[in-house]
Coordinates of C-alpha atoms in Angstrom, one line a residue:
X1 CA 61.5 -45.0 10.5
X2 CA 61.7 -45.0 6.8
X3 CA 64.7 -46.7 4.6
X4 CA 64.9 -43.3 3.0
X5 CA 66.1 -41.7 6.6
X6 CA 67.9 -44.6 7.4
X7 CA 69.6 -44.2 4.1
X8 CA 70.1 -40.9 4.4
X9 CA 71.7 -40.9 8.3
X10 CA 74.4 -43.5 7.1
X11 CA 75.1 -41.3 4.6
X12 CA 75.7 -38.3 6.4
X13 CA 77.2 -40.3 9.5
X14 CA 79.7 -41.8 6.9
X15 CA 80.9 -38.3 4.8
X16 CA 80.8 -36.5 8.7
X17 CA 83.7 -39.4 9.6
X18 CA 85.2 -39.3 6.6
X19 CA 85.6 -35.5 7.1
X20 CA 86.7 -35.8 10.4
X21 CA 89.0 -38.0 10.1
X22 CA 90.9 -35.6 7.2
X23 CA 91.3 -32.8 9.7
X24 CA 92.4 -34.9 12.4
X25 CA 95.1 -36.1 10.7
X26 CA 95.7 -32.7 9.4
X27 CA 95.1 -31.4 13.0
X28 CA 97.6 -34.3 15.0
X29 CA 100.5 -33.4 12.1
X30 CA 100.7 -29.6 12.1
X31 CA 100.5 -29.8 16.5
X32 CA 103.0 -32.2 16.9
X33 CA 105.4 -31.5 13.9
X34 CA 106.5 -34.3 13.5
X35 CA 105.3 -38.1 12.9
X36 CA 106.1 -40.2 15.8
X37 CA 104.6 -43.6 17.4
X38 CA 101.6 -41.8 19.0
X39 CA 100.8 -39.8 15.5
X40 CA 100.9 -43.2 14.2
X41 CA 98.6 -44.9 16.1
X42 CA 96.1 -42.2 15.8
X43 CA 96.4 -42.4 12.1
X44 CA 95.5 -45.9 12.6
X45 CA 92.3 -45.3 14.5
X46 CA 91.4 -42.6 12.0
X47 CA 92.4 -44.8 9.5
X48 CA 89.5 -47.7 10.7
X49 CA 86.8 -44.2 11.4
X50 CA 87.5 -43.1 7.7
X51 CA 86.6 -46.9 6.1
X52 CA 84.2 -47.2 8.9
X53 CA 82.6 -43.8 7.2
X54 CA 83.3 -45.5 3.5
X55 CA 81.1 -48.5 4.5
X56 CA 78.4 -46.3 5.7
X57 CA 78.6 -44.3 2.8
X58 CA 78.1 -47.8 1.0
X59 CA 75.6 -49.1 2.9
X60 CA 73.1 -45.6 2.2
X61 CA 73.5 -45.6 -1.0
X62 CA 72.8 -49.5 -1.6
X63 CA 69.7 -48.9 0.6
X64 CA 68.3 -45.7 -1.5
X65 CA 68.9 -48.1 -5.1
X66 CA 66.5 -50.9 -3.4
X67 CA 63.7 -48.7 -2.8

């Protein structure tokens, strides 16, 4: 495997969390209507998945610069 691909698959692995984790949110709020312990702790998970994506995000484009 190259860096470029590898680069390239953190990259997309990190914007497809990020993006995920929008409409989630988006998704948990308009079901339940209302924000409760449970929406909370989801938030929290998608919280970590969305900074988990960040890093990623990070972490391709430091790895594309070095080539």
């Amino acid at each position: 495997m190259s860096t470029e691909f590898i680069a390239l698959t953190l990259d997309i692995i990190g914007k497809v969390m990020i993006a995920y984790t929008a409409l989630a949110v988006h998704a948990r709020v308009r079901k339940e209507h209302k924000i409760d312990t449970a929406v909370f702790k989801i938030m929290k998970w998608e919280n970590t998945m969305g900074v988990i994506g960040i890093i990623l995000m990070i972490a391709g484009y430091l790895i594309r610069i070095s080539l």
